Amino acid sequence: MEGSSRESAGSNWWRSAVIYQVYPRSFADGDGDGTGDLAGVRAKLPYLAELGVDALWFTPWYLSPLADGGYDVADYRTIDPAFGTLAEAEKLIAEARELGIRTIVDIVPNHVSDQHAWFRAALAAGPGSPERERFHFRPGRGENGELPPNDWPSEFSGETWTRVEDGEWYLHLFTPQQPDLNWDHPEVRQEHEDVLRFWFERGVSGVRIDSAALVAKDPELPDFVEGEGPHPYIDRDELHEVYRSWRRVADEYGAVFVGEVWMPDAERFARYLRPGELHTAFNFNFMTCPWDRDRLRAAIDGTLAEHAPVGAPATWVLCNHDVTRTVTRYGRAEDTGFAFDRKRFGVPTDLERGTRRARAAALLSLALPGSVYLYQGEELGLPEADVPREKIQDPMYFRSQGVDPGRDGCRVPLPWVADAPYSGFGSREEPWLPQPEGWSAYAADIQAADPSSMLTLYRAALRLRASEPGFGDGPMEWLPAAPGVLAFARPDGLVCAVNFARQPAQLPAHSAVLLASGSLDESGGLPQDTAVWLRQ
Ligand code: TEU
């Protein structure tokens, strides 16, 4: 499957790519210590090549105390020893490239770890020092400075300010172990451009930008007043200059960006994708959309309309390491969309229904114009796991006082071999998060041998998508369809149809059925929650 996509050798590869997200801690454990690692990924490269992905996006693999699963980076130039070494990362990047697979790394510009050399120096240097200017240190409010400097709510619930021994407070939109950087500081800007170069020099083809819309802060750090002027820290105009500057660095290497931009406002979202800024950004409006024909159609139309004026290709995402896994979400009776504020313990789900819909959603998203992100285990149809409370590690759980289960349920180590300890994830030690009972039924080895498995569906879909130039970036056109059915045409006579309605639907006119997410009924009708790819 070398060079799986028609574009994979060209400079526009990213406009149509299928990008597989690796959460290294949970992907494969090469040394058997219970934590996934780079040796594990290297061993699975043939699997990824056979799956047919064009690139791998690695969530942070750098030195980190893991206060937030690696999004608390202590040193960008060192691979965390739990994962391996820099030399190994270089080998991995090169070996993947030989199989036609590019590498994307994750950069977290909003904050660093409290163990980062800069933050340690800032603490040691004290109030008023230049070392503190790289962060947001302030005196507190109240008579004795005992109150935080402002009222900003944390992205992770809880407080956004922590007081240090000498009485000053520092800002952290996430956990106290993730102090926010001051992007008005030239050294902060310079350092990140050096880090970009560091990874581009090592053969990396792209960068995912974490929390990309949060980096710029109102220098006054005022309280947030609804409806009054620009938000003090979300989507501020100044941050575009940061990314324009990053873009100049990326262009020297032909590398690309994907921004993590949670921005329901289409016009504001598209500003990140203007020429000279980011190449792409995650399409969370599609991901958070419930399994509903009209709402999905509206999300698709909205997505294409917002991307068109800036000439950027859309991305299609069904899940990632922050959200409830697709089959679990779509298996719910109602409220199948994803919202952070509705993440709760014990929401019932019907996995059979969820799996059927996830299979249909896979064919839907892979047929749409643009690139697609696949989160590890999605190709195995893994459900969200119930992680016992005493094993949960995600700070979101702790900061919500145990109300929000957090994100560990989608981060459980993958099952590779049904008949092996820990489902073949690792050999010796128990995995860092427990695999639930029945996990081995999802193992890649048995799915590879099962023509009706999720893995077989993904392999077939990716193979077809790579061999049909009509898929990926390019035009699409809605076709007339029965109520409850979405049908659209792509170039070269390709058609995708999805039936959301209870009654089976007649297939659009076609000369061949290329692939279906489930069996058609006896009279050739498309059953509920089933998608099909056709040739006209
Ligand atoms: O996520 C950003 C983030 O937290 C959003 O998902 C946020 O919750 C949302 O805007 C709520 O409205 C990234 C990473 O993907 C995540 O894993 C990290 O924990 C986080 O940044 C901090 O680095």
Coordinates of C-alpha atoms and ligand atoms in Angstrom, one line a residue:
M1 CA 0.0 0.0 0.0
E2 CA 3.0 2.3 -0.4
G3 CA 2.1 5.9 -1.2
S4 CA -1.5 5.1 -0.5
S5 CA -3.0 8.3 -1.8
R6 CA -2.8 9.8 -5.2
E7 CA -1.7 13.0 -3.6
S8 CA 0.6 11.5 -1.0
A9 CA 3.8 12.4 -2.9
G10 CA 2.6 15.8 -4.0
S11 CA 2.7 19.1 -2.1
N12 CA -1.1 19.2 -1.9
W13 CA -1.2 15.9 0.0
W14 CA -2.9 17.5 3.0
R15 CA -5.9 18.7 1.1
S16 CA -7.2 15.2 0.8
A17 CA -5.3 13.2 3.4
V18 CA -6.5 10.6 5.9
I19 CA -4.7 11.5 9.1
Y20 CA -4.5 9.0 11.9
Q21 CA -4.2 10.3 15.5
V22 CA -1.8 8.4 17.7
Y23 CA -2.1 8.9 21.4
P24 CA 1.3 7.3 22.2
R25 CA 0.6 6.3 25.8
S26 CA -2.2 4.0 24.7
F27 CA -1.3 2.9 21.2
A28 CA 1.1 0.0 21.6
D29 CA 3.5 -0.9 24.4
G30 CA 6.8 -2.0 22.9
D31 CA 8.8 -2.5 26.1
G32 CA 5.9 -4.0 28.1
D33 CA 5.9 -1.6 31.0
G34 CA 2.2 -0.8 30.7
T35 CA 2.7 2.5 28.8
G36 CA 2.6 2.8 25.1
D37 CA 5.8 4.0 23.4
L38 CA 7.6 4.8 20.1
A39 CA 8.9 1.2 19.9
G40 CA 5.2 0.1 19.9
V41 CA 4.4 2.6 17.1
R42 CA 7.3 1.4 15.0
A43 CA 6.2 -2.2 15.4
K44 CA 2.7 -1.2 14.1
L45 CA 3.8 0.8 11.1
P46 CA 2.9 -2.1 8.7
Y47 CA -0.6 -2.1 10.3
L48 CA -0.9 1.6 9.7
A49 CA 0.3 1.3 6.1
E50 CA -2.1 -1.5 5.4
L51 CA -4.9 0.6 6.9
G52 CA -4.0 3.1 4.2
V53 CA -3.4 6.3 6.2
D54 CA -1.4 9.2 4.7
A55 CA -0.1 10.7 7.9
L56 CA 0.2 10.2 11.7
W57 CA -0.6 13.0 14.2
F58 CA 1.1 12.3 17.5
T59 CA -0.4 14.0 20.6
P60 CA 2.5 15.4 22.6
W61 CA 5.4 12.9 23.0
Y62 CA 7.8 15.4 24.7
L63 CA 9.2 15.3 28.2
S64 CA 6.3 15.9 30.5
P65 CA 5.2 15.2 34.1
L66 CA 1.8 14.1 32.5
A67 CA -0.3 16.4 34.6
D68 CA -2.5 16.7 31.5
G69 CA -1.6 13.7 29.4
G70 CA 1.5 15.4 27.9
Y71 CA -0.2 18.7 27.1
D72 CA 2.0 20.0 29.9
V73 CA 5.3 20.1 28.0
A74 CA 8.5 20.4 30.0
D75 CA 10.9 20.3 27.0
Y76 CA 10.0 20.2 23.3
R77 CA 13.4 18.9 22.3
T78 CA 13.3 15.8 24.4
I79 CA 11.1 12.8 24.0
D80 CA 9.6 11.6 27.2
P81 CA 11.7 8.7 28.4
A82 CA 8.5 6.7 29.0
F83 CA 8.1 6.9 25.2
G84 CA 11.7 6.6 24.0
T85 CA 14.4 8.8 22.7
L86 CA 14.8 11.6 20.1
A87 CA 16.9 9.2 18.0
E88 CA 14.0 6.8 18.0
A89 CA 11.5 9.5 17.0
E90 CA 13.8 10.4 14.1
K91 CA 13.9 6.7 13.1
L92 CA 10.1 6.5 13.4
I93 CA 9.6 9.6 11.2
A94 CA 11.9 8.1 8.5
E95 CA 10.5 4.6 8.6
A96 CA 6.9 5.9 8.3
R97 CA 7.9 8.1 5.4
E98 CA 9.3 5.1 3.6
L99 CA 5.9 3.6 3.9
G100 CA 4.4 6.8 2.4
I101 CA 3.2 8.0 5.8
R102 CA 4.0 11.5 7.0
T103 CA 4.3 12.8 10.6
I104 CA 2.5 15.6 12.3
V105 CA 3.6 16.7 15.8
D106 CA 1.5 18.6 18.4
I107 CA 2.6 22.0 19.6
V108 CA 1.0 23.6 22.7
P109 CA 1.6 27.3 22.4
N110 CA -0.8 28.5 25.1
H111 CA 1.1 27.0 28.0
V112 CA 4.0 24.9 29.2
S113 CA 4.5 22.6 32.1
D114 CA 5.3 24.1 35.5
Q115 CA 8.4 21.9 35.3
H116 CA 9.6 23.7 32.1
A117 CA 12.9 25.5 32.7
W118 CA 11.3 28.9 32.0
F119 CA 8.7 28.5 34.7
R120 CA 11.1 27.2 37.3
A121 CA 13.3 30.2 36.5
A122 CA 10.3 32.5 36.9
L123 CA 9.5 31.1 40.3
A124 CA 13.0 31.4 41.5
A125 CA 13.6 34.9 40.1
G126 CA 10.7 36.5 42.0
P127 CA 8.2 39.3 41.4
G128 CA 9.2 42.0 38.9
S129 CA 11.9 39.8 37.3
P130 CA 12.2 39.5 33.5
E131 CA 11.8 35.7 33.9
R132 CA 8.2 36.3 35.1
E133 CA 7.4 38.3 32.0
R134 CA 7.3 35.2 29.9
F135 CA 4.2 34.2 31.9
H136 CA 1.2 36.1 33.3
F137 CA 2.2 36.9 36.9
R138 CA 0.1 39.5 38.8
P139 CA -0.5 40.7 42.3
G140 CA -3.8 39.5 43.7
R141 CA -6.9 41.6 44.5
G142 CA -8.3 42.2 47.9
E143 CA -6.7 43.9 50.9
N144 CA -3.8 41.5 51.1
G145 CA -3.8 40.3 47.5
E146 CA -5.6 37.2 48.7
L147 CA -8.1 37.2 45.8
P148 CA -7.2 36.1 42.2
P149 CA -6.4 39.0 39.7
N150 CA -9.5 38.3 37.6
D151 CA -12.6 36.2 37.3
W152 CA -11.8 34.1 34.2
P153 CA -13.3 30.6 34.3
S154 CA -11.0 27.6 33.5
E155 CA -11.5 25.6 30.4
F156 CA -11.3 22.6 32.8
S157 CA -13.6 24.0 35.5
G158 CA -12.1 25.4 38.7
E159 CA -9.8 28.3 39.1
T160 CA -7.5 29.9 36.6
W161 CA -5.0 31.5 39.0
T162 CA -2.6 30.0 41.5
R163 CA -0.8 31.9 44.1
V164 CA 2.9 31.3 44.7
E165 CA 4.9 31.6 47.9
D166 CA 5.9 35.2 47.4
G167 CA 2.3 36.2 47.1
E168 CA 2.0 36.7 43.3
W169 CA -0.5 34.8 41.2
Y170 CA 0.0 33.2 37.8
L171 CA -2.6 32.5 35.1
H172 CA -3.4 29.0 33.8
L173 CA -6.5 28.5 31.6
F174 CA -6.1 24.8 32.2
T175 CA -4.5 23.1 35.3
P176 CA -2.1 24.9 37.7
Q177 CA 0.6 22.6 36.2
Q178 CA 0.1 24.4 32.9
P179 CA 1.0 28.1 33.3
D180 CA 0.0 30.3 30.3
L181 CA 2.7 31.9 28.3
N182 CA 2.8 35.6 27.5
W183 CA 2.6 35.9 23.7
D184 CA 3.5 39.6 23.8
H185 CA 7.0 38.5 24.8
P186 CA 9.4 38.3 21.9
E187 CA 11.3 35.3 23.4
V188 CA 8.1 33.3 23.6
R189 CA 7.6 33.9 19.9
Q190 CA 11.2 33.2 19.0
E191 CA 11.3 30.0 21.0
H192 CA 8.2 28.6 19.3
E193 CA 9.6 29.3 15.9
D194 CA 12.8 27.6 16.8
V195 CA 10.8 24.6 18.1
L196 CA 8.9 24.4 14.7
R197 CA 12.2 24.4 12.9
F198 CA 13.6 21.8 15.2
W199 CA 10.9 19.4 14.2
F200 CA 10.7 20.4 10.5
E201 CA 14.5 19.7 10.4
R202 CA 13.7 16.2 11.6
G203 CA 11.4 15.4 8.7
V204 CA 8.1 16.4 10.3
S205 CA 5.5 17.4 7.6
G206 CA 3.0 19.2 9.8
V207 CA 2.0 20.6 13.2
R208 CA -1.2 20.4 15.1
I209 CA -1.6 23.6 17.1
D210 CA -3.2 23.0 20.5
S211 CA -5.9 25.4 21.8
A212 CA -4.9 27.7 18.9
A213 CA -7.5 30.4 19.6
L214 CA -6.5 31.0 23.2
V215 CA -2.9 32.2 23.0
A216 CA -3.5 36.0 22.9
K217 CA -4.7 37.7 26.1
D218 CA -5.9 41.3 26.7
P219 CA -2.8 42.8 28.3
E220 CA -4.9 44.3 31.1
L221 CA -6.3 40.9 32.0
P222 CA -9.7 42.4 32.8
D223 CA -12.7 40.6 34.2
F224 CA -14.8 39.0 31.5
V225 CA -18.0 41.1 30.8
E226 CA -20.4 39.4 28.4
G227 CA -21.0 41.3 25.2
E228 CA -18.5 44.0 25.9
G229 CA -15.8 44.3 23.2
P230 CA -13.4 41.4 22.3
H231 CA -13.2 38.4 24.6
P232 CA -10.2 38.9 26.9
Y233 CA -8.6 35.5 25.9
I234 CA -10.6 33.7 23.1
D235 CA -10.1 34.4 19.5
R236 CA -8.4 37.8 19.8
D237 CA -7.3 39.5 16.6
E238 CA -3.6 39.8 17.7
L239 CA -3.0 36.0 17.5
H240 CA -3.3 36.0 13.7
E241 CA 0.1 37.7 13.5
V242 CA 1.6 34.8 15.5
Y243 CA 0.3 32.3 12.9
R244 CA 1.3 34.4 9.9
S245 CA 4.8 34.3 11.3
W246 CA 4.6 30.6 11.9
R247 CA 3.4 30.1 8.3
R248 CA 6.5 31.8 6.9
V249 CA 8.6 29.2 8.8
A250 CA 6.4 26.3 7.6
D251 CA 6.6 27.5 4.0
E252 CA 10.4 27.2 4.1
Y253 CA 9.9 23.4 4.7
G254 CA 6.7 22.8 2.8
A255 CA 5.1 21.9 6.1
V256 CA 1.4 22.4 7.0
F257 CA -0.7 23.3 10.1
V258 CA -3.9 22.1 11.5
G259 CA -5.3 24.3 14.1
E260 CA -7.4 23.2 17.1
V261 CA -9.9 26.0 16.8
W262 CA -13.2 25.6 18.7
M263 CA -15.2 28.3 17.1
P264 CA -18.9 27.9 16.3
D265 CA -18.9 31.3 14.5
A266 CA -18.1 30.5 10.8
E267 CA -16.7 33.9 9.9
R268 CA -14.4 34.0 12.9
F269 CA -13.3 30.4 12.2
A270 CA -12.5 31.1 8.6
R271 CA -10.1 33.9 9.6
Y272 CA -7.6 31.3 10.8
L273 CA -7.6 29.8 7.3
R274 CA -6.9 32.9 5.3
P275 CA -4.0 32.7 2.8
G276 CA -0.8 33.1 4.8
E277 CA -2.2 31.6 8.0
L278 CA -3.2 28.0 8.8
H279 CA -3.7 25.4 6.1
T280 CA -6.5 23.7 7.9
A281 CA -8.4 23.5 11.2
F282 CA -10.5 20.9 12.9
N283 CA -14.1 20.9 12.0
F284 CA -15.7 20.5 15.4
N285 CA -19.2 21.7 14.2
F286 CA -19.4 18.4 12.2
M287 CA -18.0 16.4 15.1
T288 CA -20.4 17.8 17.7
C289 CA -23.4 17.4 15.4
P290 CA -26.0 14.8 16.5
W291 CA -26.9 11.9 14.2
D292 CA -29.6 13.7 12.4
R293 CA -30.0 14.1 8.7
D294 CA -31.0 17.8 8.6
R295 CA -28.5 18.9 11.2
L296 CA -25.7 17.0 9.5
R297 CA -26.6 18.4 6.1
A298 CA -26.6 21.9 7.6
A299 CA -23.2 21.2 9.2
I300 CA -21.8 20.0 5.9
D301 CA -23.2 23.0 4.0
G302 CA -22.0 25.4 6.7
T303 CA -18.5 23.9 6.6
L304 CA -18.2 24.1 2.9
A305 CA -19.6 27.6 2.8
E306 CA -17.1 28.9 5.4
H307 CA -14.1 27.3 3.8
A308 CA -14.9 28.3 0.2
P309 CA -14.0 32.0 0.4
V310 CA -10.5 31.3 1.9
G311 CA -9.8 28.4 -0.4
A312 CA -8.9 26.0 2.4
P313 CA -10.1 22.4 2.4
A314 CA -12.4 21.2 5.1
T315 CA -11.5 18.6 7.6
W316 CA -13.9 15.9 8.9
V317 CA -13.5 14.6 12.4
L318 CA -15.7 12.1 14.3
C319 CA -13.7 11.9 17.5
N320 CA -10.4 12.5 19.2
H321 CA -8.7 12.1 22.6
D322 CA -10.9 14.7 24.2
V323 CA -14.4 13.5 23.4
T324 CA -16.7 10.5 23.9
R325 CA -16.0 7.8 21.4
T326 CA -18.2 7.8 18.3
V327 CA -20.0 4.4 18.7
T328 CA -21.0 5.3 22.3
R329 CA -22.2 8.8 21.4
Y330 CA -24.2 7.7 18.4
G331 CA -25.7 4.8 20.3
R332 CA -27.6 7.1 22.7
A333 CA -31.3 7.5 22.3
E334 CA -31.1 11.3 22.0
D335 CA -28.5 13.9 22.4
T336 CA -26.1 12.0 20.2
G337 CA -24.0 15.1 19.6
F338 CA -21.1 15.9 21.7
A339 CA -21.0 18.6 24.3
F340 CA -18.5 19.1 27.1
D341 CA -21.1 20.2 29.5
R342 CA -23.2 17.1 29.0
K343 CA -20.4 14.6 29.8
R344 CA -21.7 12.6 32.7
F345 CA -21.4 9.2 34.2
G346 CA -23.9 6.5 33.4
V347 CA -25.5 7.9 30.2
P348 CA -27.0 4.7 28.6
T349 CA -26.1 3.7 25.1
D350 CA -27.0 1.0 22.6
L351 CA -23.6 -0.1 21.1
E352 CA -25.2 -2.0 18.3
R353 CA -27.0 1.1 17.0
G354 CA -24.0 3.3 17.7
T355 CA -21.7 0.9 15.7
R356 CA -24.1 0.9 12.8
R357 CA -24.2 4.7 12.8
A358 CA -20.5 5.0 13.2
R359 CA -20.0 2.7 10.2
A360 CA -22.3 4.9 8.1
A361 CA -20.6 8.0 9.5
A362 CA -17.2 6.6 8.4
L363 CA -18.4 6.3 4.8
L364 CA -20.1 9.7 5.0
S365 CA -17.0 11.6 6.2
L366 CA -14.6 9.7 4.0
A367 CA -16.7 10.7 0.9
L368 CA -16.8 14.4 1.8
P369 CA -14.4 16.9 0.2
G370 CA -11.3 17.5 2.2
S371 CA -9.2 15.6 4.7
V372 CA -10.3 13.2 7.4
Y373 CA -9.0 12.6 10.9
L374 CA -9.2 9.1 12.4
Y375 CA -8.5 8.7 16.1
Q376 CA -6.7 5.5 17.1
G377 CA -9.2 2.7 17.8
E378 CA -11.9 4.3 15.8
E379 CA -11.1 1.9 13.0
L380 CA -11.7 -0.9 15.6
G381 CA -15.1 0.6 16.6
L382 CA -14.0 0.9 20.2
P383 CA -16.6 2.2 22.6
E384 CA -16.0 4.6 25.4
A385 CA -14.7 2.6 28.3
D386 CA -16.0 2.9 31.8
V387 CA -12.8 3.6 33.7
P388 CA -13.2 2.8 37.5
R389 CA -13.1 6.0 39.4
E390 CA -10.0 5.0 41.4
K391 CA -8.1 4.5 38.2
I392 CA -9.0 7.8 36.5
Q393 CA -6.1 10.1 35.8
D394 CA -7.6 12.9 33.8
P395 CA -7.5 16.3 35.6
M396 CA -10.9 17.1 34.2
Y397 CA -12.4 14.5 36.5
F398 CA -10.6 15.9 39.6
R399 CA -11.3 19.5 38.8
S400 CA -15.0 18.9 38.4
Q401 CA -15.1 17.2 41.9
G402 CA -15.8 13.9 40.2
V403 CA -18.9 15.1 38.3
D404 CA -17.3 15.0 34.8
P405 CA -15.8 11.5 34.0
G406 CA -13.1 13.2 32.0
R407 CA -11.5 11.9 28.9
D408 CA -9.8 8.6 30.0
G409 CA -12.7 6.6 28.6
C410 CA -11.5 7.2 25.1
R411 CA -7.8 6.8 26.0
V412 CA -7.8 3.2 27.1
P413 CA -4.9 1.1 25.6
L414 CA -5.7 -0.5 22.3
P415 CA -6.5 -4.2 21.9
W416 CA -4.2 -5.8 19.2
V417 CA -4.3 -9.6 19.8
A418 CA -7.4 -11.2 21.2
D419 CA -5.5 -14.2 22.7
A420 CA -2.7 -12.4 24.5
P421 CA -2.2 -10.7 27.9
Y422 CA -3.7 -7.3 28.0
S423 CA -5.2 -7.9 24.5
G424 CA -1.7 -7.6 23.0
F425 CA -1.2 -4.0 24.1
G426 CA 1.9 -4.9 26.1
S427 CA 3.5 -8.0 27.6
R428 CA 4.4 -7.6 31.2
E429 CA 2.8 -4.8 33.3
E430 CA -0.8 -3.9 33.5
P431 CA -1.7 -1.1 31.1
W432 CA -1.7 2.4 32.7
L433 CA -5.5 2.5 32.3
P434 CA -7.4 -0.8 32.7
Q435 CA -9.0 -2.3 29.6
P436 CA -12.6 -3.2 30.3
E437 CA -13.9 -6.8 30.2
G438 CA -14.6 -7.9 26.6
W439 CA -11.9 -5.5 25.2
S440 CA -10.2 -8.4 23.4
A441 CA -13.4 -8.9 21.2
Y442 CA -12.3 -5.7 19.5
A443 CA -8.7 -6.9 18.9
A444 CA -7.2 -5.9 15.5
D445 CA -6.1 -9.5 14.7
I446 CA -9.6 -11.0 14.8
Q447 CA -11.1 -8.0 13.1
A448 CA -8.5 -8.3 10.3
A449 CA -9.9 -11.8 9.6
D450 CA -13.6 -10.8 9.8
P451 CA -15.1 -9.4 6.6
S452 CA -17.9 -7.7 8.5
S453 CA -15.6 -6.0 11.0
M454 CA -15.1 -2.2 11.5
L455 CA -11.4 -2.7 10.6
T456 CA -12.3 -4.4 7.3
L457 CA -14.7 -1.6 6.5
Y458 CA -12.1 1.1 7.1
R459 CA -9.4 -0.7 5.1
A460 CA -11.8 -1.1 2.2
A461 CA -12.9 2.5 2.4
L462 CA -9.4 3.9 2.6
R463 CA -8.2 1.7 -0.3
L464 CA -11.1 2.9 -2.5
R465 CA -10.7 6.5 -1.4
A466 CA -7.1 6.4 -2.4
S467 CA -7.7 4.8 -5.8
E468 CA -10.6 7.1 -6.8
P469 CA -9.4 10.6 -7.7
G470 CA -13.0 11.8 -7.3
F471 CA -12.7 11.6 -3.5
G472 CA -10.8 13.9 -1.3
D473 CA -10.5 17.6 -2.1
G474 CA -12.9 18.9 -4.9
P475 CA -16.5 19.7 -5.6
M476 CA -19.6 17.9 -4.3
E477 CA -23.2 18.2 -5.2
W478 CA -26.3 17.2 -3.3
L479 CA -28.6 14.8 -5.2
P480 CA -32.4 14.7 -4.8
A481 CA -33.2 12.1 -2.2
A482 CA -36.1 10.7 -0.2
P483 CA -36.8 12.4 3.1
G484 CA -34.4 11.0 5.7
V485 CA -31.7 10.3 3.1
L486 CA -28.6 12.3 2.3
A487 CA -27.1 11.7 -1.1
F488 CA -24.4 13.5 -2.9
A489 CA -22.2 13.2 -6.0
R490 CA -18.5 13.6 -6.3
P491 CA -16.5 13.8 -9.5
D492 CA -16.1 10.7 -11.7
G493 CA -19.6 9.5 -11.1
L494 CA -19.1 8.7 -7.4
V495 CA -22.1 8.9 -5.2
C496 CA -22.5 8.5 -1.4
A497 CA -26.0 8.0 0.1
V498 CA -26.9 7.6 3.8
N499 CA -30.3 6.6 5.1
F500 CA -31.4 8.0 8.5
A501 CA -35.0 7.0 8.2
R502 CA -36.7 3.9 9.6
Q503 CA -38.0 2.7 6.2
P504 CA -35.4 1.4 3.7
A505 CA -34.6 3.8 0.9
Q506 CA -34.2 3.2 -2.8
L507 CA -30.6 3.6 -3.9
P508 CA -29.9 6.5 -6.3
A509 CA -29.3 5.5 -9.9
H510 CA -26.0 3.6 -10.2
S511 CA -24.1 1.1 -12.3
A512 CA -22.2 -0.4 -9.3
V513 CA -22.2 -0.6 -5.6
L514 CA -18.7 0.1 -4.5
L515 CA -19.0 -0.3 -0.7
A516 CA -21.7 -0.4 1.9
S517 CA -21.5 0.1 5.6
G518 CA -24.1 -2.7 6.2
S519 CA -26.1 -5.2 4.2
L520 CA -28.7 -3.9 1.8
D521 CA -32.2 -5.4 2.3
E522 CA -33.6 -8.3 0.1
S523 CA -34.9 -5.8 -2.5
G524 CA -31.7 -3.9 -2.7
G525 CA -32.9 -1.0 -0.4
L526 CA -30.7 1.0 1.9
P527 CA -31.7 0.2 5.5
Q528 CA -31.7 2.8 8.3
D529 CA -28.4 4.1 9.6
T530 CA -26.6 2.6 6.6
A531 CA -24.3 4.3 4.0
V532 CA -23.3 3.3 0.5
W533 CA -20.8 4.3 -2.1
L534 CA -22.0 3.9 -5.7
R535 CA -20.7 4.5 -9.2
Q536 CA -23.3 6.2 -11.4
Ligands
TEU1 O1 -7.8 20.9 24.1 C1 -8.3 22.2 24.2 C2 -9.5 22.1 25.1 O2 -9.4 21.9 26.3 C3 -10.8 22.2 24.5 O3 -11.1 21.0 24.1 C4 -11.7 22.8 25.5 O4 -12.1 21.8 26.4 C5 -12.9 23.3 24.8 O5 -12.5 24.5 24.2 C6 -14.0 23.6 25.7 O6 -14.9 24.5 25.2 C7 -6.5 20.7 24.0 C8 -6.1 19.3 24.0 O7 -6.7 18.6 22.9 C9 -6.5 18.7 25.3 O8 -6.2 17.3 25.4 C10 -5.6 19.4 26.4 O9 -6.0 18.9 27.6 C11 -5.9 20.9 26.3 O10 -5.8 21.4 25.0 C12 -4.8 21.6 27.1 O11 -3.6 21.6 26.5

